[in-house]
PDB file of C-alpha atoms in Angstrom:
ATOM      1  CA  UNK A   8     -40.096   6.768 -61.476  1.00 63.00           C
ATOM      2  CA  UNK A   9     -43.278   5.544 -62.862  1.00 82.00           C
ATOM      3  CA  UNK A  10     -44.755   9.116 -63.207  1.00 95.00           C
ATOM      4  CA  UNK A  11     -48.097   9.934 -62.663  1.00 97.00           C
ATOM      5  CA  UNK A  12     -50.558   7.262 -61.787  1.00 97.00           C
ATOM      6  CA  UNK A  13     -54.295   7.527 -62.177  1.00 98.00           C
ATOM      7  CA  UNK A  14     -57.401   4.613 -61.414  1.00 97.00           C
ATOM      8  CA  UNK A  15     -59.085   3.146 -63.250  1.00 98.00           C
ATOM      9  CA  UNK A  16     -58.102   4.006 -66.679  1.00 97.00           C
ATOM     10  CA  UNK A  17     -61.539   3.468 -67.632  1.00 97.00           C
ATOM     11  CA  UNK A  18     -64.731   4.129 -66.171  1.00 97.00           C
ATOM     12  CA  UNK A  19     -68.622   3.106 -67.122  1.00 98.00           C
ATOM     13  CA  UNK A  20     -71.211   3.577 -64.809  1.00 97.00           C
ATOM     14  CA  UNK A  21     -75.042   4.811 -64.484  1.00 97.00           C
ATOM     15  CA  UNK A  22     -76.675   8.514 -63.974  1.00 97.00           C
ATOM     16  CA  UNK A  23     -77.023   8.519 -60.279  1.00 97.00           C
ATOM     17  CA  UNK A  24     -73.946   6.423 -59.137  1.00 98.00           C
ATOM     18  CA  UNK A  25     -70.778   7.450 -56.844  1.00 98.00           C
ATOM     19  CA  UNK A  26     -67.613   7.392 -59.466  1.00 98.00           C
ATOM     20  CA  UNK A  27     -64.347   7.400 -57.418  1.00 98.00           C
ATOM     21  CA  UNK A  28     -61.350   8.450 -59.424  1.00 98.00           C
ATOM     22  CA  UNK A  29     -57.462   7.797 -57.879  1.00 98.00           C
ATOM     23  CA  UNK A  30     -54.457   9.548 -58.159  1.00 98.00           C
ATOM     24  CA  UNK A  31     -50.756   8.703 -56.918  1.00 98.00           C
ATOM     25  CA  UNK A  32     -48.422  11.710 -57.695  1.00 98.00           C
ATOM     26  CA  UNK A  33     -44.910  11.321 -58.559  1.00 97.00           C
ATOM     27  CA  UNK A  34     -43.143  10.737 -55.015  1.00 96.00           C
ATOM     28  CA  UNK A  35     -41.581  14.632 -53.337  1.00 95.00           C
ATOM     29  CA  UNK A  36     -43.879  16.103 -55.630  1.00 96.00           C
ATOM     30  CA  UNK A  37     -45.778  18.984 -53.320  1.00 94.00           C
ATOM     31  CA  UNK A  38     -48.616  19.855 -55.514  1.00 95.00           C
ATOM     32  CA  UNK A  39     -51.785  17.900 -56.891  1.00 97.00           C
ATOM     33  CA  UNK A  40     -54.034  19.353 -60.156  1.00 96.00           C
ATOM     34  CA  UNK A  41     -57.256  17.669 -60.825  1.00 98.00           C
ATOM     35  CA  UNK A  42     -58.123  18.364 -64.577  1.00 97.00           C
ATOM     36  CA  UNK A  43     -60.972  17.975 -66.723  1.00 97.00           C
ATOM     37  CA  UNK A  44     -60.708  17.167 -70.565  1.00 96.00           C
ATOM     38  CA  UNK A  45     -64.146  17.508 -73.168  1.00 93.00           C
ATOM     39  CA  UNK A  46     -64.028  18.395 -76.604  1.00 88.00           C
ATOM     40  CA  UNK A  47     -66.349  20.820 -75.818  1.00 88.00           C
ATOM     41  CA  UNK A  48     -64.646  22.965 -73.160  1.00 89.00           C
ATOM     42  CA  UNK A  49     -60.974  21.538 -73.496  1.00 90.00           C
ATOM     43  CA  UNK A  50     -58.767  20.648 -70.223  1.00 94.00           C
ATOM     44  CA  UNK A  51     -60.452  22.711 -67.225  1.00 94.00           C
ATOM     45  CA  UNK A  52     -58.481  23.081 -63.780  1.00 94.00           C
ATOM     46  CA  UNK A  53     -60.535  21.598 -61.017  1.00 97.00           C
ATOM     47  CA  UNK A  54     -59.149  21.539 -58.000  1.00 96.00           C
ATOM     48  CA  UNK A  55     -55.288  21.863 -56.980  1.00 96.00           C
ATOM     49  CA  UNK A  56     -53.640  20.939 -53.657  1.00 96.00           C
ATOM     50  CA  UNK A  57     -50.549  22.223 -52.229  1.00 95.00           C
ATOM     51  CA  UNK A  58     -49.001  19.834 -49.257  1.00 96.00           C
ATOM     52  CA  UNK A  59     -52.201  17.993 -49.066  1.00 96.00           C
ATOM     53  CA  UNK A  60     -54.467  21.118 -48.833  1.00 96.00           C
ATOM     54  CA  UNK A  61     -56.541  22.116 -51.364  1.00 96.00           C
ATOM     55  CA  UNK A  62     -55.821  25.896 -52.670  1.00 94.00           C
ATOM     56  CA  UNK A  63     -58.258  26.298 -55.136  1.00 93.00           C
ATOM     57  CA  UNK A  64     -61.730  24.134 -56.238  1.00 94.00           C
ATOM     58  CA  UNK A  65     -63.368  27.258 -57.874  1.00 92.00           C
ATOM     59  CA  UNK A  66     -63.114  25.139 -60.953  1.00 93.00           C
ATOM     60  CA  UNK A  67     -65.046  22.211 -59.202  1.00 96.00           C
ATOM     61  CA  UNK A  68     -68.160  22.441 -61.116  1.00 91.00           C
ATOM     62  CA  UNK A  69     -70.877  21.621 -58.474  1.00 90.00           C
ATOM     63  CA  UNK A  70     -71.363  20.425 -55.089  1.00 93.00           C
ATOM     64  CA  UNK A  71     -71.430  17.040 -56.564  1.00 97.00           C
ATOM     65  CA  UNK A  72     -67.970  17.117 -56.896  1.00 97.00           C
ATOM     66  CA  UNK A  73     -65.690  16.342 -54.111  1.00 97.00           C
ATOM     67  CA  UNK A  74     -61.781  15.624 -54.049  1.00 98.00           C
ATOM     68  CA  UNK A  75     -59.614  14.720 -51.147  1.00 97.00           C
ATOM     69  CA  UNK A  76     -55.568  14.323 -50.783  1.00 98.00           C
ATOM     70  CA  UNK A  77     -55.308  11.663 -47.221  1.00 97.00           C
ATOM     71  CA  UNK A  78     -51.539  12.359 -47.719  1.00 95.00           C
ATOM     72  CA  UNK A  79     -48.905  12.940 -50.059  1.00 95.00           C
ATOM     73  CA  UNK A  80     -49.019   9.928 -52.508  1.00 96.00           C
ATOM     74  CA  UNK A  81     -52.900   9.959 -52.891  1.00 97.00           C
ATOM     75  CA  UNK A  82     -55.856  12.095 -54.101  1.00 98.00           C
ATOM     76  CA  UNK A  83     -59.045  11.116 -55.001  1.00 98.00           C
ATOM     77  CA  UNK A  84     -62.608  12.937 -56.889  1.00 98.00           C
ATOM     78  CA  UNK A  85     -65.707  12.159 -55.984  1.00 98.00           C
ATOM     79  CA  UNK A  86     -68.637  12.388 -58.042  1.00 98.00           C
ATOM     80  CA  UNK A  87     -71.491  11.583 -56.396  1.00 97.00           C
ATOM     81  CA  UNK A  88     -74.148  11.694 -57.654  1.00 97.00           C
ATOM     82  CA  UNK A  89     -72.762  11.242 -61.213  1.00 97.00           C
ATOM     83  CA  UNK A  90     -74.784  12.732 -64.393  1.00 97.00           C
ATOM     84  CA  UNK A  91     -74.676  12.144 -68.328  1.00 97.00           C
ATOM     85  CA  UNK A  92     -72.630  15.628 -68.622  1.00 96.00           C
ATOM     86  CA  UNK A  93     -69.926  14.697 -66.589  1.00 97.00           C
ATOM     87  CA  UNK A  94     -68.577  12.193 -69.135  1.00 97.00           C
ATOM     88  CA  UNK A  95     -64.935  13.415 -69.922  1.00 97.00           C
ATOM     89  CA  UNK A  96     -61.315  12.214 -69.655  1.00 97.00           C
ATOM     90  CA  UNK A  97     -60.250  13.482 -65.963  1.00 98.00           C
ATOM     91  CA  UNK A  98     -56.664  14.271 -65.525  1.00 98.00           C
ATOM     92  CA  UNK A  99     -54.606  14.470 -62.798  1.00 98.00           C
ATOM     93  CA  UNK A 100     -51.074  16.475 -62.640  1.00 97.00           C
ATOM     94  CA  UNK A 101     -48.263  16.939 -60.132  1.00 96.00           C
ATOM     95  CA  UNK A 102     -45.402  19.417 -59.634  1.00 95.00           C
ATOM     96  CA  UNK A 103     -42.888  19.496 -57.696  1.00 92.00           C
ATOM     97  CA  UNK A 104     -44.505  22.909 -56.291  1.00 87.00           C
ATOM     98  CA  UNK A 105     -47.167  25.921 -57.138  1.00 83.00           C
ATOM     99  CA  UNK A 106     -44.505  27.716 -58.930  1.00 83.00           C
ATOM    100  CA  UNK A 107     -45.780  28.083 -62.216  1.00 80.00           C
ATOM    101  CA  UNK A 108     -42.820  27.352 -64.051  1.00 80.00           C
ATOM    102  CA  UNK A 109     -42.321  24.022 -62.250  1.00 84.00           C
ATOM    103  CA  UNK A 110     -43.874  21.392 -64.966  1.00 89.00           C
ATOM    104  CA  UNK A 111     -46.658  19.865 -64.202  1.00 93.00           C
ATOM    105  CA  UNK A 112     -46.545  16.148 -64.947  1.00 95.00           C
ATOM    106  CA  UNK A 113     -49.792  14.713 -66.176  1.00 96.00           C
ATOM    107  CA  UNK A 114     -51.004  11.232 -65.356  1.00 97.00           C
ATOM    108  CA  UNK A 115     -52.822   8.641 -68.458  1.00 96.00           C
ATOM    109  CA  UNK A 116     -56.477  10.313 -67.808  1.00 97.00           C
ATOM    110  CA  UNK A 117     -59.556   8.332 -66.066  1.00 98.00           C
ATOM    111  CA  UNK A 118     -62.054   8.272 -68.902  1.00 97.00           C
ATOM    112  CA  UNK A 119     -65.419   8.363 -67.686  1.00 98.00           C
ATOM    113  CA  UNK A 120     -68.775   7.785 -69.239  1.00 98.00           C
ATOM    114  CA  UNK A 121     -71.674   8.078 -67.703  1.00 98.00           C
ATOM    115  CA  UNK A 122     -74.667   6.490 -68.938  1.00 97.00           C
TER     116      UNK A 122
ATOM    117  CA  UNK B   2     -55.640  27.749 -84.328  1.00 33.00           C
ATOM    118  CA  UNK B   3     -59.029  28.611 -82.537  1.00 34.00           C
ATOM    119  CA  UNK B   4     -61.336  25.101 -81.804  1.00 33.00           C
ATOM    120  CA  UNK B   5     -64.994  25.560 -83.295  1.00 34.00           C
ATOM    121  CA  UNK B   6     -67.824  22.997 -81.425  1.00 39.00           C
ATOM    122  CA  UNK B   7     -66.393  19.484 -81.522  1.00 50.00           C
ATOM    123  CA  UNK B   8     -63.881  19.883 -84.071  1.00 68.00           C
ATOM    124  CA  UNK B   9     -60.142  20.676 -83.498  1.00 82.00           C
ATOM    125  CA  UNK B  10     -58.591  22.848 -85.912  1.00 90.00           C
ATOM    126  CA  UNK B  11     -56.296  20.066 -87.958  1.00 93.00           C
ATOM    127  CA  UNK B  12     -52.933  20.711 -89.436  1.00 95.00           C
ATOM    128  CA  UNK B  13     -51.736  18.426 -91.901  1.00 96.00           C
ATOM    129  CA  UNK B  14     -47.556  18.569 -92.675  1.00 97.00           C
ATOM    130  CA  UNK B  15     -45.490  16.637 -94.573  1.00 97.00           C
ATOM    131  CA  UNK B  16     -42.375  14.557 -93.107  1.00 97.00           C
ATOM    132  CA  UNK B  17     -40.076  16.541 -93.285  1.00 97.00           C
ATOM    133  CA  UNK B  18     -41.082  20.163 -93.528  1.00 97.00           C
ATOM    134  CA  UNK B  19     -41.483  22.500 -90.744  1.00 97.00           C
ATOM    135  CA  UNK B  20     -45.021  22.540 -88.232  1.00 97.00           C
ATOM    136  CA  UNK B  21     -46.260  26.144 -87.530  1.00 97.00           C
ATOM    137  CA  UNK B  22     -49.103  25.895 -84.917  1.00 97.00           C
ATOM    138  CA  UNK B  23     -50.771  28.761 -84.028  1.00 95.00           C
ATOM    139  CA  UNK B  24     -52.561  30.311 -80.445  1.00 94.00           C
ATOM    140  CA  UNK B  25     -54.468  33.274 -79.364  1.00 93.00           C
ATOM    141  CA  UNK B  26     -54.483  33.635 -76.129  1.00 90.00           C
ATOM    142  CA  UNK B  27     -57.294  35.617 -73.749  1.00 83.00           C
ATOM    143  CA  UNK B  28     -56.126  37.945 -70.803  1.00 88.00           C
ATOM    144  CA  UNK B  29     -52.947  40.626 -71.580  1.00 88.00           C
ATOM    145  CA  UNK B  30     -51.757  40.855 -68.485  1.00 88.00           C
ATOM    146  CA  UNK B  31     -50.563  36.479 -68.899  1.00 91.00           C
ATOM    147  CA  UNK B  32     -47.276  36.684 -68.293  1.00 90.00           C
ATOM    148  CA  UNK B  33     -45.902  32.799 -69.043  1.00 93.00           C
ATOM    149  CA  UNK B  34     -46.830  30.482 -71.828  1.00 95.00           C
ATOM    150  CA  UNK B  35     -46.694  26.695 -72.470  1.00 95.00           C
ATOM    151  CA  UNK B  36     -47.281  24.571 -75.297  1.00 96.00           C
ATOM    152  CA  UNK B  37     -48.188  21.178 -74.807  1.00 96.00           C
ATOM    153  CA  UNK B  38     -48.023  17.551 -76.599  1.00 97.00           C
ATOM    154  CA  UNK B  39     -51.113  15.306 -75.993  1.00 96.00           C
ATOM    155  CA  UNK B  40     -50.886  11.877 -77.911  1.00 95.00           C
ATOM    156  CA  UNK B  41     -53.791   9.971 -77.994  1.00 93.00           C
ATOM    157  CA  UNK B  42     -54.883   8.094 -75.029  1.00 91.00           C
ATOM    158  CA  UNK B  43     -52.134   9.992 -72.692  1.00 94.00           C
ATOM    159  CA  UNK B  44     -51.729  13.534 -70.844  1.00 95.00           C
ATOM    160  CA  UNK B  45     -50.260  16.595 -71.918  1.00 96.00           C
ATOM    161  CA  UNK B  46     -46.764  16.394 -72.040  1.00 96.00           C
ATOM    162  CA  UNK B  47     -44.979  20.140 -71.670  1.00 95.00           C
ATOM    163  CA  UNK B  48     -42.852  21.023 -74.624  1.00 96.00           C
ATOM    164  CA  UNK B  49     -41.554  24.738 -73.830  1.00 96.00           C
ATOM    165  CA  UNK B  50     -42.250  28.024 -72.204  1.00 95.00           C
ATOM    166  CA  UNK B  51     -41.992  31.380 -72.475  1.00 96.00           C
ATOM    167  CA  UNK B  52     -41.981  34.471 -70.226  1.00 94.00           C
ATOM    168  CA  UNK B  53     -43.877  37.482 -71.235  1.00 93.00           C
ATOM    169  CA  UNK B  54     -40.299  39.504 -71.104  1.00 93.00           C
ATOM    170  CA  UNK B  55     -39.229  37.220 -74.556  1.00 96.00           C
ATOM    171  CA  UNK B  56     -40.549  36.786 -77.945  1.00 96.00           C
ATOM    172  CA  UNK B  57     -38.315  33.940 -78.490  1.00 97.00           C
ATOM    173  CA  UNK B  58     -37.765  30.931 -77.302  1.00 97.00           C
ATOM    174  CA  UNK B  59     -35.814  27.921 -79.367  1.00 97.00           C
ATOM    175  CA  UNK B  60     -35.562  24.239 -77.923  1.00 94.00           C
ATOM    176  CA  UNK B  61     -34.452  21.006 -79.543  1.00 93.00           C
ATOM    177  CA  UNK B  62     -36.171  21.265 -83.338  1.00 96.00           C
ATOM    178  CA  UNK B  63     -39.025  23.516 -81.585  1.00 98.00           C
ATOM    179  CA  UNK B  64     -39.549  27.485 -81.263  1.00 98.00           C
ATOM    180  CA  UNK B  65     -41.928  29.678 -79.559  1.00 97.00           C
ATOM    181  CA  UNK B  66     -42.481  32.529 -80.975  1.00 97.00           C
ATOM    182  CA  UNK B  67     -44.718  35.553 -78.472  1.00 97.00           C
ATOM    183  CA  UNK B  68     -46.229  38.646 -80.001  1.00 95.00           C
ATOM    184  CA  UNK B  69     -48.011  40.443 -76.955  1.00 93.00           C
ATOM    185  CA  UNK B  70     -49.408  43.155 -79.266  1.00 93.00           C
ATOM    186  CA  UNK B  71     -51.932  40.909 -80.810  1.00 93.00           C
ATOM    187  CA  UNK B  72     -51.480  38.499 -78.364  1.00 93.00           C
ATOM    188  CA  UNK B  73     -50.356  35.318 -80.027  1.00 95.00           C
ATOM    189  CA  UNK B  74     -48.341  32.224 -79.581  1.00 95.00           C
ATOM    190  CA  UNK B  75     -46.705  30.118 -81.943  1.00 97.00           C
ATOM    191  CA  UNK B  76     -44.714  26.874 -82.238  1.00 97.00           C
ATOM    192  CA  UNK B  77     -42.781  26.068 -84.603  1.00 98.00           C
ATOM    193  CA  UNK B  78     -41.602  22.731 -85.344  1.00 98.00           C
ATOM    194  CA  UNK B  79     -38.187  21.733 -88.330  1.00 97.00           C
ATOM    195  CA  UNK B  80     -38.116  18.798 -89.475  1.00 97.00           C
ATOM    196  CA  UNK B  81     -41.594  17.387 -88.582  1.00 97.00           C
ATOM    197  CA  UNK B  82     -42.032  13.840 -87.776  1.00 97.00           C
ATOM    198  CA  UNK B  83     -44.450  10.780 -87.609  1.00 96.00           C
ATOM    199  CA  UNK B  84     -43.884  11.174 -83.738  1.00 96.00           C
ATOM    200  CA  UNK B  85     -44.635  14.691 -83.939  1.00 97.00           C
ATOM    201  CA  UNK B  86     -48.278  13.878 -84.471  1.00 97.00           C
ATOM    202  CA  UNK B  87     -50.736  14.821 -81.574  1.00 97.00           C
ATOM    203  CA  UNK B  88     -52.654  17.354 -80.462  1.00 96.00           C
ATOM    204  CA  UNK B  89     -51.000  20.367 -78.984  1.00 97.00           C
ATOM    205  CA  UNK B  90     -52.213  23.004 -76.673  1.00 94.00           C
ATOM    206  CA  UNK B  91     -51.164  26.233 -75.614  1.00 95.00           C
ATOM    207  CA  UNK B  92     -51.604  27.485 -71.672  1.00 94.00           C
ATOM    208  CA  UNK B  93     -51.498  30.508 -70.048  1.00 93.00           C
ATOM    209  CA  UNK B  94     -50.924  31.803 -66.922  1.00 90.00           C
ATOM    210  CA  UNK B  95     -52.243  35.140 -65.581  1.00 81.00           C
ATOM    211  CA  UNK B  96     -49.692  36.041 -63.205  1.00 77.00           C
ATOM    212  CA  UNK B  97     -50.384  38.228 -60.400  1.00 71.00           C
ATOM    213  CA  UNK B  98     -49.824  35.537 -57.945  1.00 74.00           C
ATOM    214  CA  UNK B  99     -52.038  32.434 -59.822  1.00 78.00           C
ATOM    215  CA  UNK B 100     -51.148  28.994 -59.834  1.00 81.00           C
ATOM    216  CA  UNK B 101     -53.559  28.337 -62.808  1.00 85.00           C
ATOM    217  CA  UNK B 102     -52.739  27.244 -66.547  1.00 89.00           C
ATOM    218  CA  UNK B 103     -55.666  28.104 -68.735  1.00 90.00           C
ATOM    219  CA  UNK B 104     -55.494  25.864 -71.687  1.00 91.00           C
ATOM    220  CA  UNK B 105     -56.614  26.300 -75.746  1.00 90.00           C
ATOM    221  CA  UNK B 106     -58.691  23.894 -77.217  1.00 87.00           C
ATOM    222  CA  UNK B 107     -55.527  22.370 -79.392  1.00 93.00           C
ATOM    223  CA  UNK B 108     -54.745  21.735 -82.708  1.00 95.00           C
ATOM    224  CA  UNK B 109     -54.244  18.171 -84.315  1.00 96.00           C
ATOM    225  CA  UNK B 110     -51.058  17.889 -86.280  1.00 97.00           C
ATOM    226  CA  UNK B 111     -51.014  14.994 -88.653  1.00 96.00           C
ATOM    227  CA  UNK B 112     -47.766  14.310 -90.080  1.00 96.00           C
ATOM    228  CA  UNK B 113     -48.189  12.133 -93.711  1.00 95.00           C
ATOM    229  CA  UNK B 114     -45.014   9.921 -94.180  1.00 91.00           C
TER     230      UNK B 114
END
């Protein structure tokens, strides 16, 4: 299994654009986690998804974030419009359900800088 | 370890010797505990957990250790190695019916050859 797989691995852009990040779980894997990673607030939960619905975005920081799951090999966030504070490593996870104790497998991180 | 503005706490062990890395966690009424690997450029990778009935946990060269008095986590690590090196969190969850992991800032271990 190739794990967890996250696009683009790295991501420039300019205050003001739409930044699309990707996420392909690992296949029978029920539940999504969208994470973010700064050294100044460590790895925050986002968003999580359980059989393509989303459970929880209290951790979504502002209506300019938005994150989707289509199906069950695919997620996406949205950032739109994207701002200088936003720059951090965004992570994305998958289980093969909520349980707690069911690991969550993290994918390589989307770095993202916005200029 | 406790993370101060941009700097991770940074523990530096010989090859060889034995890691102790060290977490305080938030809420008393968490109820399972994970410590996680991050090398750089990669995500967390889980290492062991721990349920809030145990104080003790042992895997392959690594140990947990829970004190819910003072509310502290701590993994150990024999034997530390060049791979060991990487940043390692501990997580929480608050029971109760969450989902969530609530994550320390980490602690760098450097391991000098």
């Amino acid at each position: 299994d190739a794990g967890v797989i996250q696009s683009p691995r790295h991501e420039v852009t300019e205050m003001g654009q739409e930044v699309t990040l990707r996420c392909k779980p690992i296949s029978g894997h029920n539940s999504l986690f969208w994470y973010r990673q700064t050294m100044m607030r460590g790895l925050e939960l986002l968003i999580y998804f359980n059989n393509n619905v989303p459970i929880d975005d209290s951790g979504m920081p502002e209506d300019r974030f938005s994150a989707k799951m289509p199906n069950a090999s695919f997620s996406t966030l949205k950032i739109q419009p994207s701002e200088p504070r936003d720059s951090a490593v965004y992570f994305c996870a998958s289980s093969s359900s909520l349980a707690v104790n069911n690991e969550q497998f993290f994918g390589p991180g989307t770095r993202l800088t916005v200029l | 370890g406790e993370s101060v503005g941009l700097h991770l706490p940074t523990l530096s062990v010989q090859e060889g010797d034995n890691s102790i890395i060290n977490c305080a966690y938030s809420n008393s009424a968490s109820d399972y505990f994970i410590w996680y690997k991050q090398e750089s450029g990669k995500g967390p990778q889980f290492i062991i957990d721990i349920r809030s009935n145990m104080d003790k946990r042992q895997g392959q060269r690594v140990t947990v250790l829970l004190n819910k008095t003072v509310k502290h986590l701590s993994l150990q690590i024999a034997a530390t190695q060049p791979g060991d090196s990487a940043v390692y969190f501990c997580a929480e969850n608050l029971g109760a019916g969450s989902y969530q992991l609530t994550f320390g800032k980490g602690t760098k271990l450097s391991v000098i050859p």
